């Protein structure tokens, strides 16, 4: 079924499925996409399980919020009933459980065009979790069963697309690599909001910033070890925003490295952009990514960035190292060297802001709609 923007608005509807929500990049991107669609006169529904899903406070009031059950056999039937009643032309899902739910519901009501978005480099994820050959084979089998039933496959980065094409046995050209809707019109305003943290009081030593869940994937232990070298050579501070299971481990490591007074983990903050705009260097230290929204946000704030060259996303965002240093994964010496170099010779902020515009809400929504229309 083609999605035609030329027809009357009452005959166009996009449904974004976010039953298994959290506080990550997928949720923020769906909130932004929904806003972009309704601003173009397209009826848009956001389907959720919990009304306290993070980021709903940023949802455009024109987006209709639909509550449906998340677990058990009632979920596919509830989604199928929604499809029968509202007849969306497009059903978009990204998280694995939501993708499976969308495919199952279509067996009960085969109306909409199912668009599944891959936001994870599955091979890197499996390798990072130490999964053996049998576990990988079983995971790949389930992924093929799910993704091969979709009408359209969208990937958040070229690296994710190459990995998914390998898993599915498809040509990479058959997958659509679309920019994430990261840079919104209000980003500049949010970046200028005050930060109530003593380390940003004038004058202050340079602050190195990391943002993300305190878990294995983000590899903040690498950032701490690299910062230990930086701290020996110049007066600096490190702030890591986010919450997660590794908080105690990271706090202990900072103490072991003898720099507890120069490291702060304030937890989750509602507006990390204000911190990014005031940081001297933003660091993404991940073992793997699907894309790396926070890296784009830092660039959009004009903040110099350093990242591990992990699969997938950072190399594409930083233009293969042209606008920000890329270092090997798990190499604290290389990361500390890149941070020190960035402190000594930061790039021009406007160059970084211009590079981030590729991932604007406007560009992303238009790219999605072109794909919807092409079916």
mmCIF file of C-alpha atoms in Angstrom:
data_model
loop_
_atom_site.group_PDB
_atom_site.id
_atom_site.type_symbol
_atom_site.label_atom_id
_atom_site.label_comp_id
_atom_site.label_asym_id
_atom_site.label_seq_id
_atom_site.Cartn_x
_atom_site.Cartn_y
_atom_site.Cartn_z
ATOM 1 C CA UNK A 1 0.000 0.000 0.000
ATOM 2 C CA UNK A 2 1.475 3.321 -1.017
ATOM 3 C CA UNK A 3 1.361 6.324 1.252
ATOM 4 C CA UNK A 4 0.305 9.336 -0.778
ATOM 5 C CA UNK A 5 0.608 12.815 0.729
ATOM 6 C CA UNK A 6 -1.429 14.187 -2.170
ATOM 7 C CA UNK A 7 -4.675 12.644 -0.924
ATOM 8 C CA UNK A 8 -6.919 14.285 1.653
ATOM 9 C CA UNK A 9 -5.518 14.311 5.198
ATOM 10 C CA UNK A 10 -8.412 12.272 6.595
ATOM 11 C CA UNK A 11 -7.301 9.325 4.468
ATOM 12 C CA UNK A 12 -3.703 9.387 5.698
ATOM 13 C CA UNK A 13 -2.630 7.954 9.009
ATOM 14 C CA UNK A 14 0.693 6.775 10.392
ATOM 15 C CA UNK A 15 0.921 4.630 13.504
ATOM 16 C CA UNK A 16 4.113 4.471 15.544
ATOM 17 C CA UNK A 17 4.262 1.407 17.780
ATOM 18 C CA UNK A 18 6.101 1.949 21.073
ATOM 19 C CA UNK A 19 4.623 -0.659 23.378
ATOM 20 C CA UNK A 20 7.954 -1.643 24.916
ATOM 21 C CA UNK A 21 9.172 1.837 25.729
ATOM 22 C CA UNK A 22 12.123 3.042 27.781
ATOM 23 C CA UNK A 23 14.260 6.155 28.004
ATOM 24 C CA UNK A 24 16.575 5.621 25.026
ATOM 25 C CA UNK A 25 17.155 6.876 21.531
ATOM 26 C CA UNK A 26 14.288 4.983 19.873
ATOM 27 C CA UNK A 27 11.741 6.619 22.153
ATOM 28 C CA UNK A 28 13.069 10.122 21.528
ATOM 29 C CA UNK A 29 13.221 9.566 17.774
ATOM 30 C CA UNK A 30 9.621 8.316 17.651
ATOM 31 C CA UNK A 31 8.448 11.327 19.647
ATOM 32 C CA UNK A 32 10.243 13.601 17.177
ATOM 33 C CA UNK A 33 9.014 11.751 14.080
ATOM 34 C CA UNK A 34 5.422 11.912 15.315
ATOM 35 C CA UNK A 35 5.763 15.654 15.696
ATOM 36 C CA UNK A 36 7.232 16.025 12.227
ATOM 37 C CA UNK A 37 4.432 14.024 10.641
ATOM 38 C CA UNK A 38 1.589 15.966 12.266
ATOM 39 C CA UNK A 39 3.271 19.250 11.345
ATOM 40 C CA UNK A 40 2.912 18.084 7.734
ATOM 41 C CA UNK A 41 -0.812 17.529 8.179
ATOM 42 C CA UNK A 42 -0.632 13.749 8.580
ATOM 43 C CA UNK A 43 -2.792 12.105 11.233
ATOM 44 C CA UNK A 44 -0.371 10.341 13.556
ATOM 45 C CA UNK A 45 -0.950 7.924 16.420
ATOM 46 C CA UNK A 46 1.570 6.847 19.045
ATOM 47 C CA UNK A 47 0.692 3.429 20.449
ATOM 48 C CA UNK A 48 2.022 2.835 23.971
ATOM 49 C CA UNK A 49 1.458 0.525 26.915
ATOM 50 C CA UNK A 50 2.256 2.875 29.794
ATOM 51 C CA UNK A 51 1.119 6.463 30.066
ATOM 52 C CA UNK A 52 4.217 7.345 32.107
ATOM 53 C CA UNK A 53 6.556 6.440 29.237
ATOM 54 C CA UNK A 54 9.578 8.813 29.318
ATOM 55 C CA UNK A 55 9.590 11.786 26.941
ATOM 56 C CA UNK A 56 5.782 11.907 26.592
ATOM 57 C CA UNK A 57 5.969 15.418 27.995
ATOM 58 C CA UNK A 58 7.596 16.395 24.700
ATOM 59 C CA UNK A 59 4.874 14.827 22.555
ATOM 60 C CA UNK A 60 3.127 17.226 20.186
ATOM 61 C CA UNK A 61 -0.504 17.651 21.370
ATOM 62 C CA UNK A 62 -1.711 16.937 17.830
ATOM 63 C CA UNK A 63 -0.370 13.386 18.088
ATOM 64 C CA UNK A 64 -3.034 11.013 19.326
ATOM 65 C CA UNK A 65 -1.903 8.784 22.179
ATOM 66 C CA UNK A 66 -3.352 5.258 22.046
ATOM 67 C CA UNK A 67 -3.054 3.012 25.096
ATOM 68 C CA UNK A 68 -2.931 -0.765 24.529
ATOM 69 C CA UNK A 69 -1.900 -3.764 26.652
ATOM 70 C CA UNK A 70 1.732 -4.800 26.450
ATOM 71 C CA UNK A 71 1.794 -8.453 27.463
ATOM 72 C CA UNK A 72 0.005 -11.709 26.734
ATOM 73 C CA UNK A 73 -2.174 -12.859 23.887
ATOM 74 C CA UNK A 74 -4.327 -9.740 24.118
ATOM 75 C CA UNK A 75 -1.606 -7.514 22.611
ATOM 76 C CA UNK A 76 -1.815 -8.737 18.979
ATOM 77 C CA UNK A 77 -5.631 -8.711 19.067
ATOM 78 C CA UNK A 78 -5.698 -5.199 20.555
ATOM 79 C CA UNK A 79 -3.332 -3.983 17.840
ATOM 80 C CA UNK A 80 -5.353 -5.750 15.145
ATOM 81 C CA UNK A 81 -8.535 -4.118 16.464
ATOM 82 C CA UNK A 82 -6.855 -0.725 16.318
ATOM 83 C CA UNK A 83 -5.791 -1.419 12.722
ATOM 84 C CA UNK A 84 -9.317 -2.458 11.726
ATOM 85 C CA UNK A 85 -10.884 0.625 13.304
ATOM 86 C CA UNK A 86 -8.358 3.312 12.349
ATOM 87 C CA UNK A 87 -6.903 1.825 9.144
ATOM 88 C CA UNK A 88 -3.432 3.378 9.248
ATOM 89 C CA UNK A 89 -1.557 3.218 5.974
ATOM 90 C CA UNK A 90 1.782 2.805 7.756
ATOM 91 C CA UNK A 91 2.663 0.926 10.942
ATOM 92 C CA UNK A 92 6.202 1.752 12.056
ATOM 93 C CA UNK A 93 8.043 -0.206 14.754
ATOM 94 C CA UNK A 94 11.674 -0.294 15.863
ATOM 95 C CA UNK A 95 12.202 -2.272 19.066
ATOM 96 C CA UNK A 96 12.389 -6.037 18.605
ATOM 97 C CA UNK A 97 9.326 -6.845 20.721
ATOM 98 C CA UNK A 98 7.315 -4.172 18.930
ATOM 99 C CA UNK A 99 8.448 -5.479 15.545
ATOM 100 C CA UNK A 100 7.324 -8.986 16.448
ATOM 101 C CA UNK A 101 4.015 -7.624 17.709
ATOM 102 C CA UNK A 102 3.438 -5.725 14.453
ATOM 103 C CA UNK A 103 4.114 -8.847 12.358
ATOM 104 C CA UNK A 104 1.838 -11.003 14.544
ATOM 105 C CA UNK A 105 -1.003 -8.476 14.476
ATOM 106 C CA UNK A 106 -0.940 -8.337 10.685
ATOM 107 C CA UNK A 107 -1.854 -12.024 10.522
ATOM 108 C CA UNK A 108 -5.115 -10.961 12.188
ATOM 109 C CA UNK A 109 -5.619 -7.748 10.202
ATOM 110 C CA UNK A 110 -3.428 -7.478 7.086
ATOM 111 C CA UNK A 111 -4.256 -3.858 6.242
ATOM 112 C CA UNK A 112 -1.262 -1.612 6.880
ATOM 113 C CA UNK A 113 2.169 -1.504 5.348
ATOM 114 C CA UNK A 114 4.605 -2.733 7.996
ATOM 115 C CA UNK A 115 7.813 -0.704 8.219
ATOM 116 C CA UNK A 116 10.404 -2.080 10.614
ATOM 117 C CA UNK A 117 13.394 0.000 11.677
ATOM 118 C CA UNK A 118 16.641 -1.661 12.779
ATOM 119 C CA UNK A 119 18.437 0.467 15.354
ATOM 120 C CA UNK A 120 20.977 -2.119 16.545
ATOM 121 C CA UNK A 121 24.093 -3.654 15.046
ATOM 122 C CA UNK A 122 23.063 -7.178 15.965
ATOM 123 C CA UNK A 123 26.369 -8.871 15.211
ATOM 124 C CA UNK A 124 28.307 -6.392 17.343
ATOM 125 C CA UNK A 125 25.735 -6.711 20.110
ATOM 126 C CA UNK A 126 25.967 -10.508 20.162
ATOM 127 C CA UNK A 127 29.749 -10.434 20.072
ATOM 128 C CA UNK A 128 29.817 -7.840 22.835
ATOM 129 C CA UNK A 129 27.693 -10.071 25.063
ATOM 130 C CA UNK A 130 29.968 -13.052 24.355
ATOM 131 C CA UNK A 131 27.317 -15.167 22.639
ATOM 132 C CA UNK A 132 28.613 -18.396 21.108
ATOM 133 C CA UNK A 133 27.979 -19.695 17.560
ATOM 134 C CA UNK A 134 24.773 -21.547 18.476
ATOM 135 C CA UNK A 135 23.251 -18.547 20.260
ATOM 136 C CA UNK A 136 24.159 -16.303 17.340
ATOM 137 C CA UNK A 137 22.651 -18.748 14.831
ATOM 138 C CA UNK A 138 19.389 -18.914 16.789
ATOM 139 C CA UNK A 139 19.263 -15.137 17.114
ATOM 140 C CA UNK A 140 19.897 -14.654 13.397
ATOM 141 C CA UNK A 141 17.168 -17.172 12.594
ATOM 142 C CA UNK A 142 14.621 -15.254 14.670
ATOM 143 C CA UNK A 143 15.692 -11.978 13.107
ATOM 144 C CA UNK A 144 15.231 -13.410 9.598
ATOM 145 C CA UNK A 145 11.772 -14.685 10.519
ATOM 146 C CA UNK A 146 10.810 -11.226 11.768
ATOM 147 C CA UNK A 147 12.412 -8.794 9.338
ATOM 148 C CA UNK A 148 11.720 -10.805 6.178
ATOM 149 C CA UNK A 149 7.982 -10.395 6.785
ATOM 150 C CA UNK A 150 8.176 -6.608 6.729
ATOM 151 C CA UNK A 151 7.139 -4.570 3.697
ATOM 152 C CA UNK A 152 9.910 -2.023 4.245
ATOM 153 C CA UNK A 153 13.168 -2.198 6.175
ATOM 154 C CA UNK A 154 14.733 0.967 7.558
ATOM 155 C CA UNK A 155 18.149 1.215 9.215
ATOM 156 C CA UNK A 156 19.537 4.028 11.337
ATOM 157 C CA UNK A 157 23.063 3.804 9.908
ATOM 158 C CA UNK A 158 24.926 2.287 6.987
ATOM 159 C CA UNK A 159 26.753 0.003 9.408
ATOM 160 C CA UNK A 160 23.475 -1.379 10.728
ATOM 161 C CA UNK A 161 22.266 -1.839 7.153
ATOM 162 C CA UNK A 162 25.384 -3.775 6.129
ATOM 163 C CA UNK A 163 25.062 -6.028 9.174
ATOM 164 C CA UNK A 164 21.324 -6.622 8.686
ATOM 165 C CA UNK A 165 21.776 -7.328 4.975
ATOM 166 C CA UNK A 166 24.316 -10.005 5.876
ATOM 167 C CA UNK A 167 21.978 -11.574 8.438
ATOM 168 C CA UNK A 168 18.952 -11.554 6.109
ATOM 169 C CA UNK A 169 20.801 -12.533 2.946
ATOM 170 C CA UNK A 170 19.626 -9.371 1.196
ATOM 171 C CA UNK A 171 21.377 -6.759 -0.882
ATOM 172 C CA UNK A 172 22.234 -3.699 1.180
ATOM 173 C CA UNK A 173 20.564 -1.593 -1.512
ATOM 174 C CA UNK A 174 17.223 -3.160 -0.525
ATOM 175 C CA UNK A 175 17.432 -1.517 2.892
ATOM 176 C CA UNK A 176 16.740 2.168 3.482
ATOM 177 C CA UNK A 177 19.305 4.081 5.569
ATOM 178 C CA UNK A 178 17.482 7.126 6.953
ATOM 179 C CA UNK A 179 18.765 9.903 9.225
ATOM 180 C CA UNK A 180 17.540 9.931 12.799
ATOM 181 C CA UNK A 181 15.480 13.039 13.763
ATOM 182 C CA UNK A 182 17.910 14.370 16.352
ATOM 183 C CA UNK A 183 18.286 18.109 15.688
ATOM 184 C CA UNK A 184 14.968 19.742 16.533
ATOM 185 C CA UNK A 185 14.078 23.456 16.196
ATOM 186 C CA UNK A 186 14.229 23.969 19.968
ATOM 187 C CA UNK A 187 17.658 22.377 20.426
ATOM 188 C CA UNK A 188 19.450 25.733 20.524
ATOM 189 C CA UNK A 189 17.067 27.029 23.177
ATOM 190 C CA UNK A 190 17.543 23.934 25.331
ATOM 191 C CA UNK A 191 21.314 24.194 24.969
ATOM 192 C CA UNK A 192 21.178 27.731 26.397
ATOM 193 C CA UNK A 193 19.259 26.765 29.537
ATOM 194 C CA UNK A 194 21.215 27.222 32.781
ATOM 195 C CA UNK A 195 23.186 24.365 34.302
ATOM 196 C CA UNK A 196 23.149 24.179 38.069
ATOM 197 C CA UNK A 197 26.464 22.442 38.582
ATOM 198 C CA UNK A 198 29.427 24.024 40.383
ATOM 199 C CA UNK A 199 31.944 22.819 37.806
ATOM 200 C CA UNK A 200 30.467 25.181 35.215
ATOM 201 C CA UNK A 201 30.842 28.283 37.366
ATOM 202 C CA UNK A 202 33.240 30.843 35.875
ATOM 203 C CA UNK A 203 36.156 30.459 35.718
ATOM 204 C CA UNK A 204 36.401 26.662 35.617
ATOM 205 C CA UNK A 205 38.722 23.939 34.330
ATOM 206 C CA UNK A 206 37.616 22.190 31.131
ATOM 207 C CA UNK A 207 34.853 19.638 31.615
ATOM 208 C CA UNK A 208 34.863 16.349 29.695
ATOM 209 C CA UNK A 209 31.352 14.936 29.260
ATOM 210 C CA UNK A 210 29.880 11.484 28.673
ATOM 211 C CA UNK A 211 26.160 10.745 28.401
ATOM 212 C CA UNK A 212 24.333 7.419 28.438
ATOM 213 C CA UNK A 213 23.087 4.502 30.457
ATOM 214 C CA UNK A 214 25.657 3.286 32.972
ATOM 215 C CA UNK A 215 25.972 -0.150 31.424
ATOM 216 C CA UNK A 216 28.463 -2.321 29.595
ATOM 217 C CA UNK A 217 27.653 -1.082 26.100
ATOM 218 C CA UNK A 218 28.616 2.537 26.884
ATOM 219 C CA UNK A 219 31.981 1.434 28.326
ATOM 220 C CA UNK A 220 32.388 4.351 30.703
ATOM 221 C CA UNK A 221 35.188 2.452 32.459
ATOM 222 C CA UNK A 222 37.230 3.157 29.316
ATOM 223 C CA UNK A 223 36.388 6.856 29.602
ATOM 224 C CA UNK A 224 37.464 6.868 33.268
ATOM 225 C CA UNK A 225 40.808 5.234 32.461
ATOM 226 C CA UNK A 226 41.429 7.658 29.609
ATOM 227 C CA UNK A 227 40.458 10.608 31.783
ATOM 228 C CA UNK A 228 42.935 9.471 34.437
ATOM 229 C CA UNK A 229 45.717 10.123 31.913
ATOM 230 C CA UNK A 230 44.188 13.453 30.865
ATOM 231 C CA UNK A 231 43.880 14.523 34.501
ATOM 232 C CA UNK A 232 47.572 13.876 35.088
ATOM 233 C CA UNK A 233 48.503 16.276 32.291
ATOM 234 C CA UNK A 234 45.987 19.084 32.740
ATOM 235 C CA UNK A 235 43.461 20.333 35.239
ATOM 236 C CA UNK A 236 40.139 18.969 34.036
ATOM 237 C CA UNK A 237 36.882 17.485 35.290
ATOM 238 C CA UNK A 238 34.744 14.584 34.083
ATOM 239 C CA UNK A 239 30.933 14.429 34.253
ATOM 240 C CA UNK A 240 28.995 11.350 33.160
ATOM 241 C CA UNK A 241 25.228 11.830 32.868
ATOM 242 C CA UNK A 242 22.981 8.800 33.119
ATOM 243 C CA UNK A 243 21.879 6.033 35.424
ATOM 244 C CA UNK A 244 22.366 2.288 35.412
ATOM 245 C CA UNK A 245 23.695 -0.877 36.981
ATOM 246 C CA UNK A 246 27.358 0.088 36.815
ATOM 247 C CA UNK A 247 27.104 3.196 38.995
ATOM 248 C CA UNK A 248 28.825 1.607 42.010
ATOM 249 C CA UNK A 249 31.461 -0.011 39.808
ATOM 250 C CA UNK A 250 32.294 3.272 38.064
ATOM 251 C CA UNK A 251 32.391 5.223 41.326
ATOM 252 C CA UNK A 252 34.756 2.630 42.777
ATOM 253 C CA UNK A 253 36.989 2.780 39.705
ATOM 254 C CA UNK A 254 37.252 6.563 39.937
ATOM 255 C CA UNK A 255 38.408 6.166 43.546
ATOM 256 C CA UNK A 256 40.917 3.453 42.613
ATOM 257 C CA UNK A 257 42.348 5.724 39.922
ATOM 258 C CA UNK A 258 42.806 8.465 42.516
ATOM 259 C CA UNK A 259 40.526 11.032 40.906
ATOM 260 C CA UNK A 260 37.215 10.728 42.742
ATOM 261 C CA UNK A 261 37.202 14.485 43.404
ATOM 262 C CA UNK A 262 37.459 15.204 39.661
ATOM 263 C CA UNK A 263 34.629 12.869 38.558
ATOM 264 C CA UNK A 264 30.897 13.342 39.046
ATOM 265 C CA UNK A 265 27.980 11.079 38.118
ATOM 266 C CA UNK A 266 24.871 13.254 38.681
ATOM 267 C CA UNK A 267 22.475 10.624 37.298
ATOM 268 C CA UNK A 268 19.752 11.144 34.708
ATOM 269 C CA UNK A 269 19.118 14.778 33.767
ATOM 270 C CA UNK A 270 16.137 16.034 31.802
ATOM 271 C CA UNK A 271 18.203 18.344 29.601
ATOM 272 C CA UNK A 272 21.698 17.013 28.797
ATOM 273 C CA UNK A 273 21.990 19.542 25.949
ATOM 274 C CA UNK A 274 22.749 22.334 28.408
ATOM 275 C CA UNK A 275 25.669 20.279 29.749
ATOM 276 C CA UNK A 276 26.846 19.465 26.227
ATOM 277 C CA UNK A 277 26.895 23.105 25.203
ATOM 278 C CA UNK A 278 29.205 23.962 28.116
ATOM 279 C CA UNK A 279 31.524 20.948 27.927
ATOM 280 C CA UNK A 280 35.011 21.301 26.462
ATOM 281 C CA UNK A 281 34.884 17.850 24.859
ATOM 282 C CA UNK A 282 32.112 15.295 24.473
ATOM 283 C CA UNK A 283 33.222 11.650 24.490
ATOM 284 C CA UNK A 284 31.346 8.600 23.232
ATOM 285 C CA UNK A 285 33.230 5.567 24.561
ATOM 286 C CA UNK A 286 30.851 2.771 23.497
ATOM 287 C CA UNK A 287 31.716 -0.805 22.627
ATOM 288 C CA UNK A 288 28.943 -0.790 20.042
ATOM 289 C CA UNK A 289 26.080 1.424 18.907
ATOM 290 C CA UNK A 290 23.252 1.395 16.418
ATOM 291 C CA UNK A 291 23.787 5.051 15.660
ATOM 292 C CA UNK A 292 24.739 7.444 18.478
ATOM 293 C CA UNK A 293 22.155 10.220 18.906
ATOM 294 C CA UNK A 294 24.108 11.889 21.714
ATOM 295 C CA UNK A 295 27.078 12.362 19.406
ATOM 296 C CA UNK A 296 24.898 14.316 16.967
ATOM 297 C CA UNK A 297 23.445 16.369 19.830
ATOM 298 C CA UNK A 298 26.924 17.353 20.979
ATOM 299 C CA UNK A 299 27.901 18.440 17.461
ATOM 300 C CA UNK A 300 24.655 20.403 17.151
ATOM 301 C CA UNK A 301 25.676 22.285 20.308
ATOM 302 C CA UNK A 302 28.994 23.136 18.670
ATOM 303 C CA UNK A 303 30.894 20.934 21.128
ATOM 304 C CA UNK A 304 34.030 19.071 19.962
ATOM 305 C CA UNK A 305 33.596 15.300 20.049
ATOM 306 C CA UNK A 306 35.750 12.208 20.302
ATOM 307 C CA UNK A 307 34.356 8.710 19.803
ATOM 308 C CA UNK A 308 35.364 5.092 19.618
ATOM 309 C CA UNK A 309 35.208 3.715 16.095
ATOM 310 C CA UNK A 310 32.661 1.153 17.185
ATOM 311 C CA UNK A 311 30.029 -0.516 15.021
ATOM 312 C CA UNK A 312 27.939 1.338 13.996
ATOM 313 C CA UNK A 313 27.327 5.055 13.620
ATOM 314 C CA UNK A 314 30.191 7.169 15.022
ATOM 315 C CA UNK A 315 32.357 6.948 11.905
ATOM 316 C CA UNK A 316 29.392 8.043 9.773
ATOM 317 C CA UNK A 317 28.483 10.911 12.096
ATOM 318 C CA UNK A 318 32.074 12.140 12.402
ATOM 319 C CA UNK A 319 32.632 11.749 8.647
ATOM 320 C CA UNK A 320 35.380 9.135 9.036
ATOM 321 C CA UNK A 321 37.263 11.353 11.484
ATOM 322 C CA UNK A 322 37.029 14.569 9.464
ATOM 323 C CA UNK A 323 35.110 16.502 12.133
ATOM 324 C CA UNK A 324 36.041 14.520 15.245
ATOM 325 C CA UNK A 325 38.622 11.962 16.324
ATOM 326 C CA UNK A 326 37.865 8.254 16.088
ATOM 327 C CA UNK A 327 39.840 5.836 18.254
ATOM 328 C CA UNK A 328 39.885 2.043 18.617
ATOM 329 C CA UNK A 329 37.460 0.455 21.075
ATOM 330 C CA UNK A 330 38.972 -0.310 24.502
ATOM 331 C CA UNK A 331 42.149 1.708 23.959
ATOM 332 C CA UNK A 332 42.491 4.197 26.859
ATOM 333 C CA UNK A 333 45.851 5.520 25.620
ATOM 334 C CA UNK A 334 44.407 6.418 22.200
ATOM 335 C CA UNK A 335 41.302 7.951 23.771
ATOM 336 C CA UNK A 336 43.272 10.096 26.221
ATOM 337 C CA UNK A 337 45.527 11.292 23.402
ATOM 338 C CA UNK A 338 42.494 12.248 21.294
ATOM 339 C CA UNK A 339 40.890 14.134 24.210
ATOM 340 C CA UNK A 340 44.082 16.076 24.917
ATOM 341 C CA UNK A 341 44.451 16.919 21.229
ATOM 342 C CA UNK A 342 40.861 18.121 21.097
ATOM 343 C CA UNK A 343 41.382 20.312 24.179
ATOM 344 C CA UNK A 344 44.476 21.856 22.595
ATOM 345 C CA UNK A 345 43.039 22.349 19.098
ATOM 346 C CA UNK A 346 39.219 22.313 19.112
ATOM 347 C CA UNK A 347 37.417 22.530 15.753
ATOM 348 C CA UNK A 348 35.244 25.497 14.859
ATOM 349 C CA UNK A 349 31.801 25.187 16.514
ATOM 350 C CA UNK A 350 29.951 26.260 13.377
ATOM 351 C CA UNK A 351 31.592 23.456 11.369
ATOM 352 C CA UNK A 352 30.202 20.960 13.875
ATOM 353 C CA UNK A 353 26.730 22.518 13.884
ATOM 354 C CA UNK A 354 26.541 22.377 10.101
ATOM 355 C CA UNK A 355 27.554 18.711 10.078
ATOM 356 C CA UNK A 356 24.767 17.881 12.540
ATOM 357 C CA UNK A 357 22.067 19.396 10.299
ATOM 358 C CA UNK A 358 22.045 16.229 8.218
ATOM 359 C CA UNK A 359 20.120 14.735 11.144
ATOM 360 C CA UNK A 360 17.545 17.500 11.490
ATOM 361 C CA UNK A 361 13.901 16.715 12.175
ATOM 362 C CA UNK A 362 12.965 18.184 8.798
ATOM 363 C CA UNK A 363 15.456 16.076 6.831
ATOM 364 C CA UNK A 364 14.523 12.929 8.710
ATOM 365 C CA UNK A 365 10.752 13.297 8.290
ATOM 366 C CA UNK A 366 11.074 14.023 4.572
ATOM 367 C CA UNK A 367 13.317 10.983 4.140
ATOM 368 C CA UNK A 368 10.807 8.757 5.960
ATOM 369 C CA UNK A 369 7.894 10.077 3.924
ATOM 370 C CA UNK A 370 9.739 9.523 0.646
ATOM 371 C CA UNK A 371 10.254 5.899 1.611
ATOM 372 C CA UNK A 372 6.603 5.539 2.663
ATOM 373 C CA UNK A 373 5.510 6.969 -0.680
ATOM 374 C CA UNK A 374 7.813 4.730 -2.695
ATOM 375 C CA UNK A 375 6.071 1.502 -1.759
#
